[in-house]
Coordinates of C-alpha atoms in Angstrom, one line a residue:
M4 CA 0.0 0.0 0.0
S5 CA 1.2 3.5 -0.8
S6 CA 1.2 6.4 1.8
R7 CA -2.1 7.5 0.2
G8 CA -3.7 4.1 0.8
R9 CA -3.6 3.1 -2.9
L10 CA -2.5 -0.4 -3.8
E11 CA 0.9 -0.4 -5.6
Y12 CA 2.0 -3.1 -7.9
R13 CA 5.8 -3.1 -7.8
S14 CA 8.0 -4.3 -10.7
R15 CA 10.1 -6.3 -8.3
D16 CA 7.1 -8.4 -7.3
E17 CA 6.2 -9.4 -10.9
R18 CA 5.7 -13.1 -11.5
A19 CA 4.9 -15.2 -14.5
L20 CA 1.2 -16.0 -15.1
T21 CA 0.1 -19.3 -13.7
L22 CA -3.2 -21.3 -13.7
A23 CA -3.5 -20.8 -9.9
L24 CA -5.4 -17.8 -8.7
P25 CA -3.1 -15.4 -6.8
K26 CA -4.2 -15.1 -3.1
A27 CA -3.3 -11.4 -2.9
P28 CA -4.6 -8.6 -5.2
A29 CA -2.9 -8.9 -8.6
A30 CA -2.9 -7.0 -11.9
V31 CA -1.6 -7.7 -15.4
R32 CA 0.3 -5.4 -17.7
I33 CA -1.6 -3.7 -20.4
Y34 CA 1.3 -3.3 -22.8
G35 CA 3.8 -5.9 -23.9
P36 CA 7.5 -5.6 -24.6
D37 CA 6.6 -4.6 -28.1
G38 CA 5.0 -1.4 -26.9
C39 CA 1.5 -2.6 -28.0
C40 CA -1.6 -3.8 -26.3
A41 CA -4.3 -6.4 -27.2
A42 CA -7.2 -4.6 -25.6
L43 CA -8.4 -1.2 -24.6
C44 CA -8.8 -1.3 -20.8
L45 CA -11.2 1.3 -19.5
D46 CA -11.0 1.8 -15.7
L47 CA -14.0 3.6 -14.2
D48 CA -13.1 4.5 -10.7
A49 CA -15.6 5.0 -7.9
S50 CA -13.3 7.4 -6.1
R51 CA -14.0 9.9 -8.9
G52 CA -17.7 10.5 -8.0
G53 CA -19.1 7.4 -6.4
A54 CA -20.7 4.2 -7.6
A55 CA -23.7 5.9 -9.1
A56 CA -21.6 8.1 -11.3
V57 CA -19.6 5.0 -12.4
E58 CA -22.8 3.2 -13.4
A59 CA -24.0 6.2 -15.4
D60 CA -20.7 6.5 -17.2
A61 CA -20.4 2.8 -17.8
A62 CA -23.9 2.6 -19.4
R63 CA -23.2 5.6 -21.7
L64 CA -19.7 4.2 -22.6
I65 CA -20.9 0.7 -23.4
A66 CA -23.8 2.0 -25.5
W67 CA -21.4 4.3 -27.4
L68 CA -18.9 1.5 -28.1
T69 CA -21.6 -1.0 -29.1
A70 CA -23.0 1.5 -31.6
R71 CA -19.6 1.5 -33.3
G72 CA -19.6 -2.2 -33.6
A73 CA -17.4 -3.0 -30.5
R74 CA -17.9 -6.1 -28.4
V75 CA -16.9 -5.7 -24.8
V76 CA -16.2 -7.6 -21.5
T77 CA -17.2 -5.9 -18.3
D78 CA -16.5 -6.6 -14.6
R79 CA -17.2 -4.8 -11.3
A80 CA -15.1 -4.3 -8.2
P81 CA -16.4 -4.5 -4.6
S82 CA -15.7 -0.8 -4.3
G83 CA -18.2 0.0 -7.1
G84 CA -15.6 0.5 -9.9
V85 CA -16.2 -0.9 -13.3
H86 CA -13.8 -2.2 -16.0
I87 CA -14.7 -2.3 -19.6
Y88 CA -12.4 -4.3 -21.9
V89 CA -12.4 -3.9 -25.7
P90 CA -10.4 -6.9 -27.0
L91 CA -8.6 -6.3 -30.3
R92 CA -7.7 -8.8 -33.0
E93 CA -4.5 -6.9 -34.0
R94 CA -2.2 -5.4 -31.4
V95 CA -2.3 -1.6 -31.2
P96 CA 0.6 0.7 -30.6
Y97 CA 0.8 2.7 -27.3
E98 CA 0.2 6.0 -28.9
T99 CA -3.0 4.9 -30.7
A100 CA -4.4 3.2 -27.6
R101 CA -3.6 6.0 -25.3
E102 CA -5.1 8.8 -27.5
V103 CA -8.4 6.8 -27.7
V104 CA -8.6 6.4 -23.9
E105 CA -7.6 10.0 -23.2
A106 CA -10.3 11.2 -25.6
L107 CA -13.0 9.0 -24.0
A108 CA -11.9 10.2 -20.5
A109 CA -12.6 13.8 -21.6
S110 CA -16.4 13.0 -21.7
H111 CA -16.6 10.4 -19.0
P112 CA -15.5 11.9 -15.6
T113 CA -15.0 8.6 -13.8
L114 CA -12.8 7.1 -16.5
D115 CA -9.2 7.0 -15.2
A116 CA -6.8 7.1 -18.2
S117 CA -3.7 6.5 -16.2
P118 CA -3.4 2.7 -16.8
H119 CA -2.9 3.5 -20.5
R120 CA -0.4 6.3 -19.9
S121 CA 2.6 4.2 -18.9
L122 CA 4.2 1.5 -21.1
K123 CA 6.3 0.2 -18.2
T124 CA 3.8 0.4 -15.2
G125 CA 0.3 0.5 -16.8
C126 CA -1.7 -2.5 -15.5
I127 CA -5.3 -3.6 -14.8
R128 CA -6.8 -5.9 -12.2
P129 CA -8.5 -8.6 -14.2
P130 CA -11.8 -10.5 -13.4
G131 CA -11.3 -13.0 -10.6
S132 CA -8.5 -11.0 -8.9
A133 CA -8.7 -10.4 -5.1
H134 CA -9.6 -6.9 -4.1
K135 CA -7.8 -4.9 -1.4
S136 CA -11.1 -4.2 0.4
G137 CA -12.2 -7.9 0.3
G138 CA -14.0 -9.9 -2.3
H139 CA -13.0 -10.2 -5.9
Q140 CA -13.3 -8.5 -9.3
T141 CA -16.5 -10.1 -10.7
L142 CA -17.8 -10.4 -14.3
T143 CA -21.1 -8.6 -14.9
M144 CA -21.9 -10.9 -17.8
S145 CA -21.9 -14.7 -18.1
L146 CA -18.5 -16.5 -18.5
T147 CA -19.7 -18.0 -21.8
A148 CA -20.5 -14.5 -23.2
A149 CA -17.1 -13.1 -22.0
Y150 CA -15.3 -16.1 -23.5
D151 CA -17.0 -15.6 -26.9
V152 CA -15.9 -11.9 -27.0
L153 CA -12.3 -12.9 -26.2
R154 CA -12.4 -15.7 -28.8
R155 CA -13.7 -13.4 -31.5
P156 CA -12.1 -10.0 -30.7
N157 CA -12.8 -6.7 -32.5
G158 CA -11.3 -6.2 -35.9
P159 CA -9.3 -3.1 -37.1
E160 CA -12.5 -1.6 -38.6
V161 CA -14.0 -1.2 -35.1
L162 CA -11.0 0.7 -33.8
E163 CA -11.0 2.8 -36.9
A164 CA -14.7 3.7 -36.4
I165 CA -14.0 4.6 -32.7
R166 CA -11.0 6.8 -33.7
T167 CA -13.0 8.5 -36.5
D168 CA -15.8 9.5 -34.2
L169 CA -13.3 10.7 -31.6
A170 CA -11.2 12.7 -34.0
A171 CA -12.1 16.1 -32.5
E172 CA -11.4 14.9 -28.9
I173 CA -8.1 13.3 -30.0
A174 CA -7.0 16.5 -31.7
A175 CA -7.9 18.5 -28.5
W176 CA -5.9 16.1 -26.3
H177 CA -2.9 16.4 -28.6
A178 CA -3.1 20.2 -28.4
T179 CA -2.6 20.0 -24.7
L180 CA 0.8 18.3 -25.2
S181 CA 2.4 21.2 -27.1
P182 CA 5.6 22.5 -25.7
T183 CA 4.8 25.2 -23.1
D184 CA 8.3 25.8 -21.6
P185 CA 11.6 27.0 -23.0
D186 CA 13.2 23.7 -22.0
A187 CA 10.9 21.6 -24.2
A188 CA 13.3 21.8 -27.1
A189 CA 16.0 20.3 -25.0
G190 CA 14.8 16.9 -26.1
V191 CA 15.8 17.7 -29.6
A192 CA 19.2 18.9 -28.5
A193 CA 19.7 15.7 -26.6
A194 CA 19.0 13.7 -29.7
R195 CA 21.1 15.8 -32.0
P196 CA 24.6 15.7 -30.6
D197 CA 27.4 18.1 -31.1
I198 CA 29.9 17.6 -33.9
D199 CA 32.5 16.2 -31.5
E200 CA 30.2 13.3 -30.6
V201 CA 30.7 11.3 -33.7
P202 CA 30.7 7.6 -32.7
T203 CA 34.2 6.5 -31.9
G204 CA 35.6 5.0 -28.7
A205 CA 33.8 3.8 -25.6
R206 CA 30.1 3.7 -25.1
R207 CA 28.4 6.4 -23.0
A208 CA 25.0 6.9 -21.4
I209 CA 22.4 8.7 -23.5
G210 CA 20.5 11.8 -22.2
A211 CA 17.7 11.4 -19.8
R212 CA 15.1 13.0 -22.1
V213 CA 15.9 10.7 -24.9
R214 CA 15.8 7.7 -22.6
H215 CA 12.4 8.9 -21.4
I216 CA 11.1 8.8 -24.9
A217 CA 12.6 5.3 -25.5
E218 CA 11.0 4.0 -22.3
T219 CA 7.6 5.7 -22.3
G220 CA 6.9 6.5 -26.0
Q221 CA 5.9 10.0 -24.9
W222 CA 7.6 12.4 -27.3
Q223 CA 5.1 15.2 -27.3
G224 CA 6.5 18.3 -25.7
Y225 CA 10.1 17.7 -26.6
G226 CA 10.1 19.7 -29.8
Y227 CA 9.6 16.9 -32.3
A228 CA 7.1 17.3 -35.1
S229 CA 6.1 13.6 -35.4
A230 CA 6.5 10.2 -33.9
S231 CA 8.9 9.2 -36.7
E232 CA 11.1 12.2 -36.0
A233 CA 11.2 11.4 -32.3
R234 CA 12.1 7.8 -33.2
Q235 CA 15.0 8.9 -35.4
G236 CA 16.1 11.2 -32.6
V237 CA 16.4 8.3 -30.2
I238 CA 18.4 6.3 -32.7
T239 CA 20.7 9.2 -33.5
A240 CA 21.3 9.7 -29.8
A241 CA 22.2 6.1 -29.3
V242 CA 24.7 6.1 -32.3
A243 CA 26.2 9.4 -31.0
A244 CA 26.7 7.8 -27.6
R245 CA 28.7 5.0 -29.3
W246 CA 26.1 2.3 -28.8
E247 CA 25.9 -0.7 -31.1
L248 CA 22.7 -1.6 -33.1
V249 CA 22.5 -4.8 -31.0
D250 CA 22.3 -2.8 -27.8
V251 CA 19.2 -0.9 -29.0
A252 CA 17.6 -4.0 -30.6
A253 CA 18.0 -5.9 -27.4
R254 CA 16.2 -3.2 -25.4
V255 CA 13.4 -3.0 -28.0
A256 CA 13.0 -6.8 -27.8
D257 CA 13.1 -7.5 -24.1
G258 CA 10.9 -4.6 -22.8
R259 CA 13.5 -2.2 -21.5
W260 CA 12.5 0.3 -24.2
P261 CA 8.8 -0.3 -24.9
G262 CA 8.4 3.3 -26.0
L263 CA 10.8 2.9 -28.9
A264 CA 9.2 -0.5 -29.7
A265 CA 5.8 1.3 -29.9
L266 CA 7.2 3.9 -32.3
Y267 CA 8.1 1.0 -34.6
A268 CA 4.8 -0.7 -34.2
K269 CA 3.3 0.8 -37.4
Y270 CA 5.5 -1.6 -39.3
A271 CA 4.7 -5.3 -39.7
P272 CA 6.5 -7.5 -37.1
T273 CA 8.8 -9.0 -39.7
R274 CA 9.9 -5.5 -40.9
R275 CA 10.5 -3.8 -37.6
H276 CA 14.1 -4.8 -37.2
T277 CA 14.8 -3.9 -40.8
S278 CA 13.3 -0.5 -40.2
L279 CA 15.4 -0.1 -37.1
A280 CA 18.6 -1.0 -39.0
A281 CA 17.7 1.5 -41.7
D282 CA 17.2 4.3 -39.2
W283 CA 20.5 3.3 -37.6
A284 CA 22.3 3.7 -41.0
K285 CA 20.6 7.1 -41.5
A286 CA 21.9 8.2 -38.1
R287 CA 25.4 7.1 -38.8
T288 CA 25.4 8.9 -42.2
F289 CA 24.1 12.1 -40.5
L290 CA 26.7 12.0 -37.8
T291 CA 29.5 11.3 -40.2
S292 CA 28.5 14.2 -42.3
Q293 CA 28.9 16.4 -39.2
R294 CA 32.6 15.6 -38.7
T295 CA 34.8 18.7 -38.8
A296 CA 37.9 18.9 -40.9
G297 CA 40.1 18.9 -37.9
E298 CA 40.4 15.1 -37.3
G299 CA 44.1 15.1 -36.6
G300 CA 43.8 14.8 -32.8
Q301 CA 41.6 12.7 -30.7
S302 CA 38.3 14.3 -29.9
P303 CA 37.6 14.7 -26.1
A304 CA 34.4 12.7 -26.7
G305 CA 36.5 9.8 -27.9
R306 CA 38.6 9.6 -24.8
S307 CA 37.8 6.8 -22.4
H308 CA 37.3 7.7 -18.8
T309 CA 36.7 4.1 -17.7
S310 CA 39.9 2.4 -18.8
P311 CA 43.3 2.3 -16.9
S312 CA 46.1 4.3 -18.5
E313 CA 48.5 2.4 -20.7
S314 CA 51.3 3.2 -18.2
L315 CA 49.7 0.7 -15.9
A316 CA 49.5 -2.2 -18.4
G317 CA 52.2 -4.8 -19.0
G318 CA 55.3 -5.7 -17.1
S319 CA 55.7 -7.2 -13.7
P320 CA 54.2 -5.4 -10.7
P321 CA 56.5 -3.9 -8.1
V322 CA 57.1 -5.9 -4.9
E323 CA 54.9 -3.5 -2.9
A324 CA 52.1 -3.8 -5.4
Q325 CA 52.3 -7.6 -5.3
D326 CA 52.3 -7.6 -1.5
D327 CA 49.2 -5.4 -1.5
H328 CA 47.5 -7.7 -4.1
D329 CA 48.1 -10.8 -1.9
H330 CA 46.9 -8.9 1.2
I331 CA 43.7 -7.8 -0.6
R332 CA 42.9 -11.2 -1.9
T333 CA 43.5 -12.8 1.5
W334 CA 41.3 -10.1 3.2
R335 CA 38.5 -10.6 0.8
T336 CA 38.5 -14.4 1.2
L337 CA 38.6 -14.2 5.0
L338 CA 35.8 -11.7 5.0
R339 CA 33.6 -14.1 2.9
A340 CA 34.5 -17.0 5.1
F341 CA 33.9 -15.3 8.5
E342 CA 31.5 -12.5 7.9
L343 CA 28.4 -14.6 8.9
H344 CA 30.0 -15.2 12.3
R345 CA 31.5 -11.7 12.8
L346 CA 28.7 -9.7 11.2
P347 CA 25.5 -11.8 11.8
G348 CA 21.9 -10.9 11.2
R349 CA 20.0 -8.4 9.1
R350 CA 21.4 -5.4 11.1
N351 CA 24.8 -6.1 9.6
H352 CA 23.7 -6.4 6.0
L353 CA 24.8 -2.9 5.2
A354 CA 28.1 -3.3 6.9
R355 CA 28.8 -6.4 4.8
F356 CA 28.2 -4.5 1.6
I357 CA 30.3 -1.5 2.7
L358 CA 33.2 -3.9 3.3
R359 CA 32.6 -5.4 -0.1
A360 CA 32.7 -1.9 -1.6
L361 CA 36.0 -1.1 0.2
G362 CA 37.4 -4.5 -1.0
E363 CA 36.4 -3.7 -4.6
A364 CA 38.0 -0.3 -4.3
A365 CA 41.2 -1.7 -3.0
H366 CA 41.3 -4.4 -5.6
K367 CA 40.8 -2.0 -8.5
T368 CA 43.4 0.5 -7.2
G369 CA 45.9 -2.1 -6.2
T370 CA 46.5 -0.9 -2.6
R371 CA 45.1 -1.8 0.8
Y372 CA 44.8 1.9 1.6
V373 CA 41.5 3.3 0.5
A374 CA 40.4 6.9 0.6
F375 CA 36.8 6.7 -0.2
G376 CA 34.1 9.3 0.6
T377 CA 30.9 8.4 2.4
R378 CA 28.8 9.7 -0.5
S379 CA 30.6 7.5 -3.0
L380 CA 30.2 4.5 -0.7
A381 CA 26.5 5.4 -0.4
V382 CA 26.1 5.2 -4.2
A383 CA 28.0 1.9 -4.2
T384 CA 25.8 0.4 -1.6
G385 CA 22.4 1.9 -2.4
T386 CA 21.9 3.9 0.8
E387 CA 22.5 7.4 2.2
Y388 CA 25.9 8.8 3.3
S389 CA 24.8 9.3 6.9
S390 CA 24.1 5.6 7.3
V391 CA 27.5 4.8 5.7
A392 CA 29.3 7.1 8.1
A393 CA 27.7 5.5 11.1
V394 CA 28.7 2.0 10.0
L395 CA 32.2 3.0 9.1
R396 CA 32.7 4.5 12.6
R397 CA 31.4 1.2 14.2
L398 CA 33.7 -0.9 12.0
A399 CA 36.8 1.2 12.6
D400 CA 36.2 1.3 16.3
E401 CA 36.3 -2.5 16.6
P402 CA 39.8 -3.5 17.9
G403 CA 41.5 -5.9 15.6
G404 CA 38.7 -5.6 13.1
W405 CA 38.4 -5.4 9.3
I406 CA 39.4 -1.8 8.7
D407 CA 41.5 0.8 10.5
L408 CA 41.1 4.6 10.1
I409 CA 44.6 5.8 9.2
E410 CA 43.8 9.5 8.6
P411 CA 40.6 11.4 9.1
A412 CA 39.1 13.5 6.4
R413 CA 40.2 17.1 6.0
G414 CA 39.1 19.5 3.3
E415 CA 38.5 17.6 0.1
R416 CA 40.5 14.6 1.3
A417 CA 38.4 11.6 2.2
D418 CA 39.0 9.4 5.3
L419 CA 41.9 7.1 4.6
Y420 CA 41.2 3.5 5.6
A421 CA 43.4 0.4 5.6
L422 CA 42.0 -3.1 5.1
T423 CA 43.2 -5.1 8.0
I424 CA 43.1 -8.8 8.8
P425 CA 41.6 -9.4 12.3
T426 CA 44.3 -10.4 14.7
D427 CA 42.7 -13.7 15.6
L428 CA 42.5 -14.7 11.9
T429 CA 46.1 -14.2 10.9
G430 CA 46.9 -17.9 11.5
A431 CA 44.0 -19.0 9.3
A432 CA 45.2 -16.7 6.5
A433 CA 48.4 -18.8 5.9
D434 CA 46.6 -21.9 4.6
L435 CA 43.7 -20.0 2.9
R436 CA 42.8 -20.7 -0.8
W437 CA 41.8 -17.4 -2.4
D438 CA 38.3 -16.9 -3.7
R439 CA 38.1 -16.7 -7.5
G440 CA 36.1 -14.1 -9.3
H441 CA 35.5 -10.4 -8.9
A442 CA 34.6 -8.3 -5.8
H443 CA 31.3 -6.5 -6.0
A444 CA 29.5 -4.0 -3.9
L445 CA 25.7 -3.8 -4.2
R446 CA 25.0 -4.0 -7.9
P447 CA 22.2 -1.6 -9.0
A448 CA 19.5 -4.2 -9.6
F449 CA 19.6 -5.2 -6.0
R450 CA 18.7 -1.7 -4.8
E451 CA 15.2 -2.8 -5.7
L452 CA 15.4 -6.6 -5.3
G453 CA 17.0 -6.3 -1.8
H454 CA 20.0 -7.5 0.2
A455 CA 18.7 -11.0 0.6
A456 CA 18.4 -11.5 -3.2
A457 CA 21.9 -10.0 -3.6
F458 CA 23.5 -12.5 -1.1
V459 CA 21.6 -15.4 -2.7
F460 CA 22.7 -14.4 -6.2
E461 CA 26.3 -13.9 -5.1
A462 CA 26.5 -17.4 -3.6
V463 CA 25.1 -19.1 -6.7
E464 CA 27.2 -16.9 -9.0
A465 CA 30.4 -17.9 -7.1
G466 CA 29.4 -21.6 -7.2
R467 CA 29.2 -21.9 -3.4
A468 CA 25.6 -23.2 -3.5
T469 CA 23.1 -24.3 -6.1
T470 CA 20.2 -25.4 -4.1
I471 CA 17.9 -23.7 -1.5
T472 CA 19.2 -26.1 1.2
A473 CA 22.8 -25.3 0.5
L474 CA 22.0 -21.5 0.2
V475 CA 20.8 -21.3 3.8
P476 CA 24.2 -21.9 5.5
A477 CA 26.0 -20.2 2.6
T478 CA 24.1 -16.9 3.1
G479 CA 23.2 -17.0 6.8
L480 CA 19.5 -16.3 5.8
H481 CA 16.4 -18.1 7.0
R482 CA 15.1 -20.7 4.6
D483 CA 11.9 -18.8 4.0
T484 CA 13.9 -15.7 3.1
V485 CA 16.1 -17.7 0.8
T486 CA 13.1 -19.3 -0.9
R487 CA 11.5 -15.9 -1.5
A488 CA 14.7 -14.5 -2.9
V489 CA 15.1 -17.4 -5.3
E490 CA 11.6 -16.9 -6.5
V491 CA 12.3 -13.2 -7.1
L492 CA 15.5 -13.9 -8.9
V493 CA 14.0 -16.7 -11.1
A494 CA 11.1 -14.4 -12.0
H495 CA 13.5 -11.7 -13.2
G496 CA 15.7 -14.2 -15.2
L497 CA 18.7 -13.8 -12.9
L498 CA 18.6 -17.4 -11.7
E499 CA 17.5 -20.4 -13.7
R500 CA 16.3 -23.7 -12.2
S501 CA 17.5 -27.0 -13.7
P502 CA 17.7 -30.7 -12.6
T503 CA 21.3 -30.0 -11.5
G504 CA 20.5 -26.9 -9.5
L505 CA 20.4 -23.2 -9.8
T506 CA 22.4 -21.2 -12.4
A507 CA 23.2 -17.5 -12.2
H508 CA 22.9 -15.2 -15.2
P509 CA 25.0 -12.1 -14.3
G510 CA 24.7 -10.8 -17.9
R511 CA 21.0 -10.0 -17.1
L512 CA 21.8 -7.7 -14.2
R513 CA 21.9 -4.5 -16.3
A514 CA 18.7 -5.2 -18.1
V515 CA 16.9 -6.0 -14.9
A516 CA 18.3 -2.7 -13.3
E517 CA 16.9 -0.8 -16.3
L518 CA 13.5 -2.5 -16.1
L519 CA 13.2 -1.8 -12.4
G520 CA 14.3 1.8 -12.7
T521 CA 17.2 1.6 -10.3
L522 CA 19.5 3.3 -12.7
D523 CA 17.3 6.4 -12.5
A524 CA 17.7 6.2 -8.7
V525 CA 21.5 6.0 -9.0
T526 CA 21.5 9.0 -11.4
A527 CA 19.4 11.1 -9.0
Q528 CA 21.7 10.2 -6.1
L529 CA 24.8 11.2 -8.2
R530 CA 23.3 14.5 -9.1
R531 CA 22.3 15.3 -5.5
Y532 CA 25.8 14.4 -4.2
A533 CA 27.4 16.4 -7.0
R534 CA 25.5 19.5 -5.7
D535 CA 26.7 18.7 -2.2
R536 CA 30.2 18.6 -3.5
E537 CA 30.1 22.0 -5.1
L538 CA 28.6 23.5 -1.9
W539 CA 31.4 21.9 0.2
R540 CA 34.1 23.3 -2.2
A541 CA 32.5 26.7 -2.0
Y542 CA 32.6 26.5 1.8
L543 CA 36.2 25.5 1.8
A544 CA 37.1 28.4 -0.6
R545 CA 35.6 30.8 1.9
H546 CA 36.8 29.3 5.2
D547 CA 39.8 27.2 4.6
P548 CA 41.7 28.5 1.5
E549 CA 44.8 26.4 2.1
Q550 CA 42.7 23.3 1.6
R551 CA 41.4 24.5 -1.7
E552 CA 44.4 23.3 -3.7
P553 CA 45.4 19.9 -2.3
S554 CA 48.2 18.0 -4.0
A555 CA 47.3 15.9 -7.0
G556 CA 46.0 12.5 -6.1
D557 CA 45.0 13.5 -2.5
V558 CA 41.6 15.0 -3.4
E559 CA 38.4 13.1 -3.1
D560 CA 38.0 13.6 -6.9
L561 CA 39.3 10.1 -7.1
W562 CA 36.2 8.8 -5.4
W563 CA 33.5 11.1 -6.6
P564 CA 30.8 9.6 -8.9
P565 CA 31.0 10.2 -12.7
G566 CA 29.2 13.1 -14.3
D567 CA 25.7 12.9 -15.6
A568 CA 26.8 12.1 -19.1
E569 CA 28.8 9.0 -18.1
D570 CA 27.6 5.5 -17.7
V571 CA 26.0 4.7 -14.3
T572 CA 25.5 1.0 -14.6
W573 CA 28.8 0.3 -12.8
T574 CA 29.7 -0.9 -9.3
V575 CA 32.6 0.7 -7.3
G576 CA 35.2 -0.7 -9.7
H577 CA 34.0 1.6 -12.5
L578 CA 34.3 4.6 -10.2
I579 CA 37.9 3.7 -9.6
A580 CA 38.9 2.7 -13.1
R581 CA 37.9 6.0 -14.6
T582 CA 40.7 7.7 -12.6
A583 CA 43.3 4.9 -12.9

């Protein structure tokens, strides 16, 4: 339930459809990954005027639809609300479906158009679903009649008749979407990159406005004259950001970019990828034509900020670096082996991820000494910096613990910590076999899926457990918690069940993070902390001038998150690599 008492259907709770009726209130998505829907779902809400107003609107609406040849299915909620479904033989693009529903809502006050407004979150509670107030959504017609309508859905001519008679209302609705602020044209700017953004070098993140169009299909108000122009703008932005065609095609196919999929829905399914490839070629031609004559030096846009400098590659590491490497690997393995005993229970989940983040930072920089600001750790662990600061103090105050505070923060210099092996574990370190694989802080998808899911996925990914029974001791979680986490991970395609046990699919993590919207949360946190940083620098300039110009390498710039234009699908390692 939301703070306003409304029932919320969260993406992280989504499950595959089954024959069994869900015990809790459930809804189904209106739009598919292709950005289209198979029915108009008209939601008449009793909170908009009461049950009597709903009945009046429903009667008028059913009569109006029937007069245009439509066959409908209807149900009623215990609260007095009514759903009217108009099944369609051919799937309809988002923009077409939405404009029809918006036009109908203009003359039917109880009709809530919001379910059709979002490609990613629009859903409807179907007949038979449990209701939050008790009871169930109930058909207002016989099951036989409803089945017949679904078996013989409405043809394209019915939708065309509806749209023809609503032409004036649809035009009026579109008029309300005209740009009304000076920033509206920024969407065009985001999709028409500067000359120095010709696609060469490492991939970057595309602008938030362009991504909004790709995810929602809502291009009106961004300065585009048509849906096709908006579609080409998204493709051009992706090419300019050095993406590959396969990156965009995958997002169109798997539901991460249903808005862009909807913009291609006017083409036959067999021609959509061909049309996408043609638009891609147009975008490359356009950007190539924008190259300046001065191509002698490397463009700043072609410079990678996420790769170590060449001076660090090749050759044998110095003795000190090798010693630190061994120490870090030993520290990481000991932490994994003893954290359940040293840091038990849910209250220590954040501490375990903060230590993972510090371990990842140390591994990437090649030193056991880590100067890492609390805000950067907060981004890496999906929490707020005040919580990170409290946990760091507790960990550093433990005698013979996992970290020591070597030097407190001053000016722009972050706290300097050393990764330390607990004194009573030094003997165990001698015979330890190092863990294989990479160190990870909290990867973005698990901001939404939760710590328990992260621990379970980590254990399966590392090969420490492949069954629920084995996962219980491997993660230190209760069996019920492990079972729920596995169900969530399987539902999102991150784990796969087989006769031999569970298999992890880490390659799906980014896609799941995009689907759940956690990358937007990361971006918002980065921007908020970037503003904090500028305020702190301004304060130092006024009150502590000698700290304004610290020596190179000492400033917390090393640990501050990347700018808005850079990729935010990383863990801590990407933060570090950009400054290596």
